[in-house]
Amino acid sequence: MDALARLPVSTLCDVDKSLPVVDPAIRPLTANVRICGPAYTVVAAGEFLSVLWAIGEAAPGDVLVVQAGGAPLAALGELLANEALRRRLGGIVVDGYVRDRTGLPPELPLWARGTVPVAGRSDVPPRVGGPILFGGLRVNPGEIVISDADGIVIAPREQLEACVPRAQQIEALEAEVLAATRRGESLIDMTNLREHVAKLQAGEESSLAITPPA
């Protein structure tokens, strides 16, 4: 998990293009965009009591993954968000809306589709745990939520951990290439771009490769 927390989401997706990516319309609403923790699933369609209950029940580091339905009602606001921060939750991601944006703590990663001023109800029994639909994905409790400025991936821990060795190699390679370009060396010259394109145009199989200078 420590290694996963340090890797960009885009690099993990380069390693495993089958990783489930959340609908990009769900965007960060606070300054801290980085999440890496187990999903604590919540259904809060038109209400916020389930989110409040989940904040009280989740363990430190858990990430609330909230299926909020399509109604323009807020699933949480500044009071719940600040309590989640106090309880050291790993973040909250909402397939729906929140409110009180100026009062949301910047330290708490919080993602949603946007904001609305009207809160949901608080008179229905909480619904937490179990599979949910979130951002176009089926999410099970305990799956790992990883996010950064590029977006959110939610997948089984073993699938993500299998990406780590190759992702670390890619990060090391790209660091060398980036350092070379900043010294004034050509990115094009560090690739097989011309040969690659020529093979593709000839109908041959080929892969784009990047090799940092010796």
PDB file of C-alpha atoms in Angstrom:
ATOM      1  CA  MET A   1       0.000   0.000   0.000  1.00  0.00           C
ATOM      2  CA  ASP A   2       2.866   2.391   0.719  1.00  0.00           C
ATOM      3  CA  ALA A   3       4.225   1.803  -2.781  1.00  0.00           C
ATOM      4  CA  LEU A   4       0.786   2.264  -4.355  1.00  0.00           C
ATOM      5  CA  ALA A   5       0.323   5.530  -2.496  1.00  0.00           C
ATOM      6  CA  ARG A   6       3.434   6.939  -4.182  1.00  0.00           C
ATOM      7  CA  LEU A   7       2.579   5.959  -7.760  1.00  0.00           C
ATOM      8  CA  PRO A   8       0.640   8.130 -10.233  1.00  0.00           C
ATOM      9  CA  VAL A   9      -2.740   6.791 -11.288  1.00  0.00           C
ATOM     10  CA  SER A  10      -1.773   7.300 -14.930  1.00  0.00           C
ATOM     11  CA  THR A  11       1.270   5.034 -14.551  1.00  0.00           C
ATOM     12  CA  LEU A  12      -0.810   2.291 -12.961  1.00  0.00           C
ATOM     13  CA  CYS A  13      -3.200   2.554 -15.912  1.00  0.00           C
ATOM     14  CA  ASP A  14      -0.243   2.292 -18.313  1.00  0.00           C
ATOM     15  CA  VAL A  15       0.671  -1.022 -16.700  1.00  0.00           C
ATOM     16  CA  ASP A  16      -2.864  -2.440 -16.580  1.00  0.00           C
ATOM     17  CA  LYS A  17      -5.218  -0.861 -19.079  1.00  0.00           C
ATOM     18  CA  SER A  18      -8.109  -2.881 -17.641  1.00  0.00           C
ATOM     19  CA  LEU A  19      -8.069  -0.981 -14.328  1.00  0.00           C
ATOM     20  CA  PRO A  20     -11.569   0.376 -13.612  1.00  0.00           C
ATOM     21  CA  VAL A  21     -11.564   4.178 -13.964  1.00  0.00           C
ATOM     22  CA  VAL A  22     -14.311   6.288 -12.392  1.00  0.00           C
ATOM     23  CA  ASP A  23     -16.376   8.648 -14.563  1.00  0.00           C
ATOM     24  CA  PRO A  24     -14.145  11.732 -15.035  1.00  0.00           C
ATOM     25  CA  ALA A  25     -17.114  14.013 -14.331  1.00  0.00           C
ATOM     26  CA  ILE A  26     -16.459  13.269 -10.638  1.00  0.00           C
ATOM     27  CA  ARG A  27     -13.799  15.839  -9.757  1.00  0.00           C
ATOM     28  CA  PRO A  28     -11.884  17.017  -6.658  1.00  0.00           C
ATOM     29  CA  LEU A  29     -13.459  19.817  -4.627  1.00  0.00           C
ATOM     30  CA  THR A  30     -10.621  20.261  -2.120  1.00  0.00           C
ATOM     31  CA  ALA A  31      -6.898  20.913  -2.458  1.00  0.00           C
ATOM     32  CA  ASN A  32      -5.810  17.419  -1.383  1.00  0.00           C
ATOM     33  CA  VAL A  33      -6.551  15.161  -4.357  1.00  0.00           C
ATOM     34  CA  ARG A  34      -4.523  12.110  -3.338  1.00  0.00           C
ATOM     35  CA  ILE A  35      -6.382   9.074  -2.001  1.00  0.00           C
ATOM     36  CA  CYS A  36      -5.152   5.552  -1.312  1.00  0.00           C
ATOM     37  CA  GLY A  37      -7.313   3.433   0.942  1.00  0.00           C
ATOM     38  CA  PRO A  38     -10.003   0.763   1.223  1.00  0.00           C
ATOM     39  CA  ALA A  39     -13.549   1.542   0.110  1.00  0.00           C
ATOM     40  CA  TYR A  40     -16.281   1.902   2.732  1.00  0.00           C
ATOM     41  CA  THR A  41     -19.397   1.788   0.573  1.00  0.00           C
ATOM     42  CA  VAL A  42     -22.461   3.953   1.201  1.00  0.00           C
ATOM     43  CA  VAL A  43     -25.828   4.438  -0.503  1.00  0.00           C
ATOM     44  CA  ALA A  44     -27.224   7.914   0.220  1.00  0.00           C
ATOM     45  CA  ALA A  45     -29.789   8.624  -2.493  1.00  0.00           C
ATOM     46  CA  GLY A  46     -31.504  11.874  -1.578  1.00  0.00           C
ATOM     47  CA  GLU A  47     -30.340  11.742   2.046  1.00  0.00           C
ATOM     48  CA  PHE A  48     -27.242  12.332   4.162  1.00  0.00           C
ATOM     49  CA  LEU A  49     -27.882  10.193   7.250  1.00  0.00           C
ATOM     50  CA  SER A  50     -26.076   7.238   5.683  1.00  0.00           C
ATOM     51  CA  VAL A  51     -22.955   9.370   5.184  1.00  0.00           C
ATOM     52  CA  LEU A  52     -23.052  10.616   8.775  1.00  0.00           C
ATOM     53  CA  TRP A  53     -23.468   7.044  10.024  1.00  0.00           C
ATOM     54  CA  ALA A  54     -20.599   5.829   7.837  1.00  0.00           C
ATOM     55  CA  ILE A  55     -18.297   8.567   9.135  1.00  0.00           C
ATOM     56  CA  GLY A  56     -18.947   7.306  12.649  1.00  0.00           C
ATOM     57  CA  GLU A  57     -18.424   3.646  11.750  1.00  0.00           C
ATOM     58  CA  ALA A  58     -15.511   3.746   9.286  1.00  0.00           C
ATOM     59  CA  ALA A  59     -11.940   3.142  10.419  1.00  0.00           C
ATOM     60  CA  PRO A  60      -9.137   5.682  10.036  1.00  0.00           C
ATOM     61  CA  GLY A  61      -7.826   5.505   6.485  1.00  0.00           C
ATOM     62  CA  ASP A  62     -11.093   4.198   5.031  1.00  0.00           C
ATOM     63  CA  VAL A  63     -12.449   5.999   1.984  1.00  0.00           C
ATOM     64  CA  LEU A  64     -16.197   6.629   1.864  1.00  0.00           C
ATOM     65  CA  VAL A  65     -17.480   5.729  -1.605  1.00  0.00           C
ATOM     66  CA  VAL A  66     -20.963   7.229  -1.810  1.00  0.00           C
ATOM     67  CA  GLN A  67     -23.623   6.287  -4.340  1.00  0.00           C
ATOM     68  CA  ALA A  68     -25.795   9.386  -4.016  1.00  0.00           C
ATOM     69  CA  GLY A  69     -28.276   8.924  -6.866  1.00  0.00           C
ATOM     70  CA  GLY A  70     -29.186  11.500  -9.472  1.00  0.00           C
ATOM     71  CA  ALA A  71     -31.198  14.003  -7.421  1.00  0.00           C
ATOM     72  CA  PRO A  72     -29.624  17.477  -6.964  1.00  0.00           C
ATOM     73  CA  LEU A  73     -29.378  17.107  -3.180  1.00  0.00           C
ATOM     74  CA  ALA A  74     -26.220  17.328  -1.079  1.00  0.00           C
ATOM     75  CA  ALA A  75     -25.003  14.087   0.519  1.00  0.00           C
ATOM     76  CA  LEU A  76     -22.780  16.036   2.949  1.00  0.00           C
ATOM     77  CA  GLY A  77     -21.454  19.480   3.769  1.00  0.00           C
ATOM     78  CA  GLU A  78     -18.844  21.169   5.918  1.00  0.00           C
ATOM     79  CA  LEU A  79     -19.930  19.668   9.254  1.00  0.00           C
ATOM     80  CA  LEU A  80     -19.726  16.071   8.026  1.00  0.00           C
ATOM     81  CA  ALA A  81     -16.543  16.720   6.060  1.00  0.00           C
ATOM     82  CA  ASN A  82     -14.779  18.225   9.047  1.00  0.00           C
ATOM     83  CA  GLU A  83     -15.849  15.301  11.234  1.00  0.00           C
ATOM     84  CA  ALA A  84     -14.469  12.912   8.614  1.00  0.00           C
ATOM     85  CA  LEU A  85     -11.165  14.773   8.771  1.00  0.00           C
ATOM     86  CA  ARG A  86     -11.169  14.656  12.579  1.00  0.00           C
ATOM     87  CA  ARG A  87     -11.705  10.893  12.442  1.00  0.00           C
ATOM     88  CA  ARG A  88      -8.797  10.616   9.991  1.00  0.00           C
ATOM     89  CA  LEU A  89     -10.735   9.069   7.129  1.00  0.00           C
ATOM     90  CA  GLY A  90      -8.727   8.616   3.941  1.00  0.00           C
ATOM     91  CA  GLY A  91     -11.163  10.636   1.855  1.00  0.00           C
ATOM     92  CA  ILE A  92     -14.714  10.813   0.520  1.00  0.00           C
ATOM     93  CA  VAL A  93     -15.795  10.325  -3.092  1.00  0.00           C
ATOM     94  CA  VAL A  94     -19.406  11.051  -4.019  1.00  0.00           C
ATOM     95  CA  ASP A  95     -21.251  10.069  -7.169  1.00  0.00           C
ATOM     96  CA  GLY A  96     -23.544  13.028  -6.632  1.00  0.00           C
ATOM     97  CA  TYR A  97     -23.396  16.411  -4.952  1.00  0.00           C
ATOM     98  CA  VAL A  98     -22.170  18.088  -1.772  1.00  0.00           C
ATOM     99  CA  ARG A  99     -22.518  21.598  -0.356  1.00  0.00           C
ATOM    100  CA  ASP A 100     -20.731  24.234   1.756  1.00  0.00           C
ATOM    101  CA  ARG A 101     -17.741  24.202  -0.570  1.00  0.00           C
ATOM    102  CA  THR A 102     -15.967  27.094   1.123  1.00  0.00           C
ATOM    103  CA  GLY A 103     -16.189  25.246   4.442  1.00  0.00           C
ATOM    104  CA  LEU A 104     -14.840  21.907   3.206  1.00  0.00           C
ATOM    105  CA  PRO A 105     -11.473  21.195   4.883  1.00  0.00           C
ATOM    106  CA  PRO A 106      -8.703  21.396   2.265  1.00  0.00           C
ATOM    107  CA  GLU A 107      -6.775  18.563   3.949  1.00  0.00           C
ATOM    108  CA  LEU A 108      -9.576  16.033   3.314  1.00  0.00           C
ATOM    109  CA  PRO A 109      -9.638  14.590  -0.219  1.00  0.00           C
ATOM    110  CA  LEU A 110     -13.242  15.071  -1.341  1.00  0.00           C
ATOM    111  CA  TRP A 111     -14.519  14.373  -4.838  1.00  0.00           C
ATOM    112  CA  ALA A 112     -18.031  14.868  -6.226  1.00  0.00           C
ATOM    113  CA  ARG A 113     -19.955  15.846  -9.352  1.00  0.00           C
ATOM    114  CA  GLY A 114     -20.457  19.350  -8.011  1.00  0.00           C
ATOM    115  CA  THR A 115     -22.248  21.371  -5.371  1.00  0.00           C
ATOM    116  CA  VAL A 116     -25.875  22.224  -4.613  1.00  0.00           C
ATOM    117  CA  PRO A 117     -27.229  24.238  -1.672  1.00  0.00           C
ATOM    118  CA  VAL A 118     -30.059  21.891  -0.679  1.00  0.00           C
ATOM    119  CA  ALA A 119     -29.334  19.039   1.748  1.00  0.00           C
ATOM    120  CA  GLY A 120     -30.861  15.611   1.461  1.00  0.00           C
ATOM    121  CA  ARG A 121     -33.151  14.011   4.037  1.00  0.00           C
ATOM    122  CA  SER A 122     -32.163  12.544   7.416  1.00  0.00           C
ATOM    123  CA  ASP A 123     -35.159  10.340   8.170  1.00  0.00           C
ATOM    124  CA  VAL A 124     -34.311   7.045   6.441  1.00  0.00           C
ATOM    125  CA  PRO A 125     -32.290   4.125   7.844  1.00  0.00           C
ATOM    126  CA  PRO A 126     -28.584   4.221   6.928  1.00  0.00           C
ATOM    127  CA  ARG A 127     -27.408   1.967   4.125  1.00  0.00           C
ATOM    128  CA  VAL A 128     -23.728   1.068   4.279  1.00  0.00           C
ATOM    129  CA  GLY A 129     -21.666  -1.897   3.117  1.00  0.00           C
ATOM    130  CA  GLY A 130     -22.366  -4.148   0.185  1.00  0.00           C
ATOM    131  CA  PRO A 131     -21.735  -3.630  -3.528  1.00  0.00           C
ATOM    132  CA  ILE A 132     -22.705  -0.283  -5.035  1.00  0.00           C
ATOM    133  CA  LEU A 133     -22.655   1.413  -8.412  1.00  0.00           C
ATOM    134  CA  PHE A 134     -20.288   4.362  -8.457  1.00  0.00           C
ATOM    135  CA  GLY A 135     -19.172   6.479 -11.408  1.00  0.00           C
ATOM    136  CA  GLY A 136     -19.971   3.737 -13.896  1.00  0.00           C
ATOM    137  CA  LEU A 137     -18.290   1.001 -11.837  1.00  0.00           C
ATOM    138  CA  ARG A 138     -19.477  -1.756  -9.539  1.00  0.00           C
ATOM    139  CA  VAL A 139     -17.569  -1.236  -6.290  1.00  0.00           C
ATOM    140  CA  ASN A 140     -17.247  -3.765  -3.464  1.00  0.00           C
ATOM    141  CA  PRO A 141     -16.330  -2.915   0.139  1.00  0.00           C
ATOM    142  CA  GLY A 142     -12.602  -3.179   0.753  1.00  0.00           C
ATOM    143  CA  GLU A 143     -11.526  -2.547  -2.821  1.00  0.00           C
ATOM    144  CA  ILE A 144      -8.770   0.033  -3.044  1.00  0.00           C
ATOM    145  CA  VAL A 145      -9.517   3.611  -4.055  1.00  0.00           C
ATOM    146  CA  ILE A 146      -6.591   5.481  -5.595  1.00  0.00           C
ATOM    147  CA  SER A 147      -6.808   9.014  -6.914  1.00  0.00           C
ATOM    148  CA  ASP A 148      -4.660  11.933  -7.936  1.00  0.00           C
ATOM    149  CA  ALA A 149      -5.193  14.980 -10.133  1.00  0.00           C
ATOM    150  CA  ASP A 150      -5.824  12.758 -13.173  1.00  0.00           C
ATOM    151  CA  GLY A 151      -8.761  10.798 -11.738  1.00  0.00           C
ATOM    152  CA  ILE A 152      -9.882   7.844  -9.634  1.00  0.00           C
ATOM    153  CA  VAL A 153      -9.291   4.112  -9.983  1.00  0.00           C
ATOM    154  CA  ILE A 154     -11.099   1.558  -7.793  1.00  0.00           C
ATOM    155  CA  ALA A 155      -9.948  -2.058  -8.016  1.00  0.00           C
ATOM    156  CA  PRO A 156      -9.151  -5.148  -5.945  1.00  0.00           C
ATOM    157  CA  ARG A 157      -5.962  -4.758  -3.946  1.00  0.00           C
ATOM    158  CA  GLU A 158      -4.244  -7.716  -5.620  1.00  0.00           C
ATOM    159  CA  GLN A 159      -4.846  -6.258  -9.104  1.00  0.00           C
ATOM    160  CA  LEU A 160      -3.310  -2.951  -8.089  1.00  0.00           C
ATOM    161  CA  GLU A 161      -0.382  -4.481  -6.222  1.00  0.00           C
ATOM    162  CA  ALA A 162       0.479  -6.547  -9.299  1.00  0.00           C
ATOM    163  CA  CYS A 163       1.082  -3.259 -11.137  1.00  0.00           C
ATOM    164  CA  VAL A 164       3.646  -1.939  -8.668  1.00  0.00           C
ATOM    165  CA  PRO A 165       6.952  -3.399  -9.949  1.00  0.00           C
ATOM    166  CA  ARG A 166       6.397  -2.391 -13.576  1.00  0.00           C
ATOM    167  CA  ALA A 167       4.970   0.994 -12.561  1.00  0.00           C
ATOM    168  CA  GLN A 168       8.095   1.725 -10.519  1.00  0.00           C
ATOM    169  CA  GLN A 169      10.240   0.857 -13.553  1.00  0.00           C
ATOM    170  CA  ILE A 170       8.206   3.200 -15.753  1.00  0.00           C
ATOM    171  CA  GLU A 171       8.515   6.012 -13.224  1.00  0.00           C
ATOM    172  CA  ALA A 172      12.303   5.590 -13.066  1.00  0.00           C
ATOM    173  CA  LEU A 173      12.571   5.582 -16.872  1.00  0.00           C
ATOM    174  CA  GLU A 174      10.383   8.653 -17.267  1.00  0.00           C
ATOM    175  CA  ALA A 175      12.399  10.514 -14.628  1.00  0.00           C
ATOM    176  CA  GLU A 176      15.558   9.909 -16.664  1.00  0.00           C
ATOM    177  CA  VAL A 177      13.885  11.005 -19.893  1.00  0.00           C
ATOM    178  CA  LEU A 178      12.419  14.116 -18.306  1.00  0.00           C
ATOM    179  CA  ALA A 179      15.791  15.071 -16.855  1.00  0.00           C
ATOM    180  CA  ALA A 180      17.352  14.688 -20.305  1.00  0.00           C
ATOM    181  CA  THR A 181      14.733  16.889 -21.975  1.00  0.00           C
ATOM    182  CA  ARG A 182      15.285  19.540 -19.332  1.00  0.00           C
ATOM    183  CA  ARG A 183      18.982  19.456 -20.241  1.00  0.00           C
ATOM    184  CA  GLY A 184      17.946  20.266 -23.811  1.00  0.00           C
ATOM    185  CA  GLU A 185      17.977  16.791 -25.345  1.00  0.00           C
ATOM    186  CA  SER A 186      15.295  15.826 -27.857  1.00  0.00           C
ATOM    187  CA  LEU A 187      12.449  13.579 -26.732  1.00  0.00           C
ATOM    188  CA  ILE A 188      11.923  12.545 -30.347  1.00  0.00           C
ATOM    189  CA  ASP A 189      15.529  11.369 -30.582  1.00  0.00           C
ATOM    190  CA  MET A 190      15.048   9.223 -27.480  1.00  0.00           C
ATOM    191  CA  THR A 191      12.274   7.265 -29.192  1.00  0.00           C
ATOM    192  CA  ASN A 192      11.969   4.912 -32.137  1.00  0.00           C
ATOM    193  CA  LEU A 193       9.237   7.168 -33.501  1.00  0.00           C
ATOM    194  CA  ARG A 194      10.266   7.205 -37.161  1.00  0.00           C
ATOM    195  CA  GLU A 195      10.900   3.462 -37.348  1.00  0.00           C
ATOM    196  CA  HIS A 196       7.677   2.791 -35.443  1.00  0.00           C
ATOM    197  CA  VAL A 197       5.563   4.927 -37.789  1.00  0.00           C
ATOM    198  CA  ALA A 198       7.215   3.416 -40.876  1.00  0.00           C
ATOM    199  CA  LYS A 199       6.335  -0.093 -39.687  1.00  0.00           C
ATOM    200  CA  LEU A 200       2.766   0.902 -38.927  1.00  0.00           C
ATOM    201  CA  GLN A 201       2.399   2.473 -42.361  1.00  0.00           C
ATOM    202  CA  ALA A 202       3.714  -0.747 -43.894  1.00  0.00           C
ATOM    203  CA  GLY A 203       1.106  -2.743 -42.014  1.00  0.00           C
ATOM    204  CA  GLU A 204       3.633  -4.301 -39.639  1.00  0.00           C
ATOM    205  CA  GLU A 205       3.311  -4.688 -35.901  1.00  0.00           C
ATOM    206  CA  SER A 206       5.364  -2.268 -33.844  1.00  0.00           C
ATOM    207  CA  SER A 207       5.563  -0.679 -30.418  1.00  0.00           C
ATOM    208  CA  LEU A 208       6.649   2.814 -29.490  1.00  0.00           C
ATOM    209  CA  ALA A 209       9.765   2.712 -27.290  1.00  0.00           C
ATOM    210  CA  ILE A 210      11.596   5.361 -25.301  1.00  0.00           C
ATOM    211  CA  THR A 211      15.251   4.943 -24.336  1.00  0.00           C
ATOM    212  CA  PRO A 212      16.995   7.537 -22.153  1.00  0.00           C
ATOM    213  CA  PRO A 213      20.477   8.589 -23.213  1.00  0.00           C
ATOM    214  CA  ALA A 214      23.369   6.641 -21.743  1.00  0.00           C
TER     215      ALA A 214
END
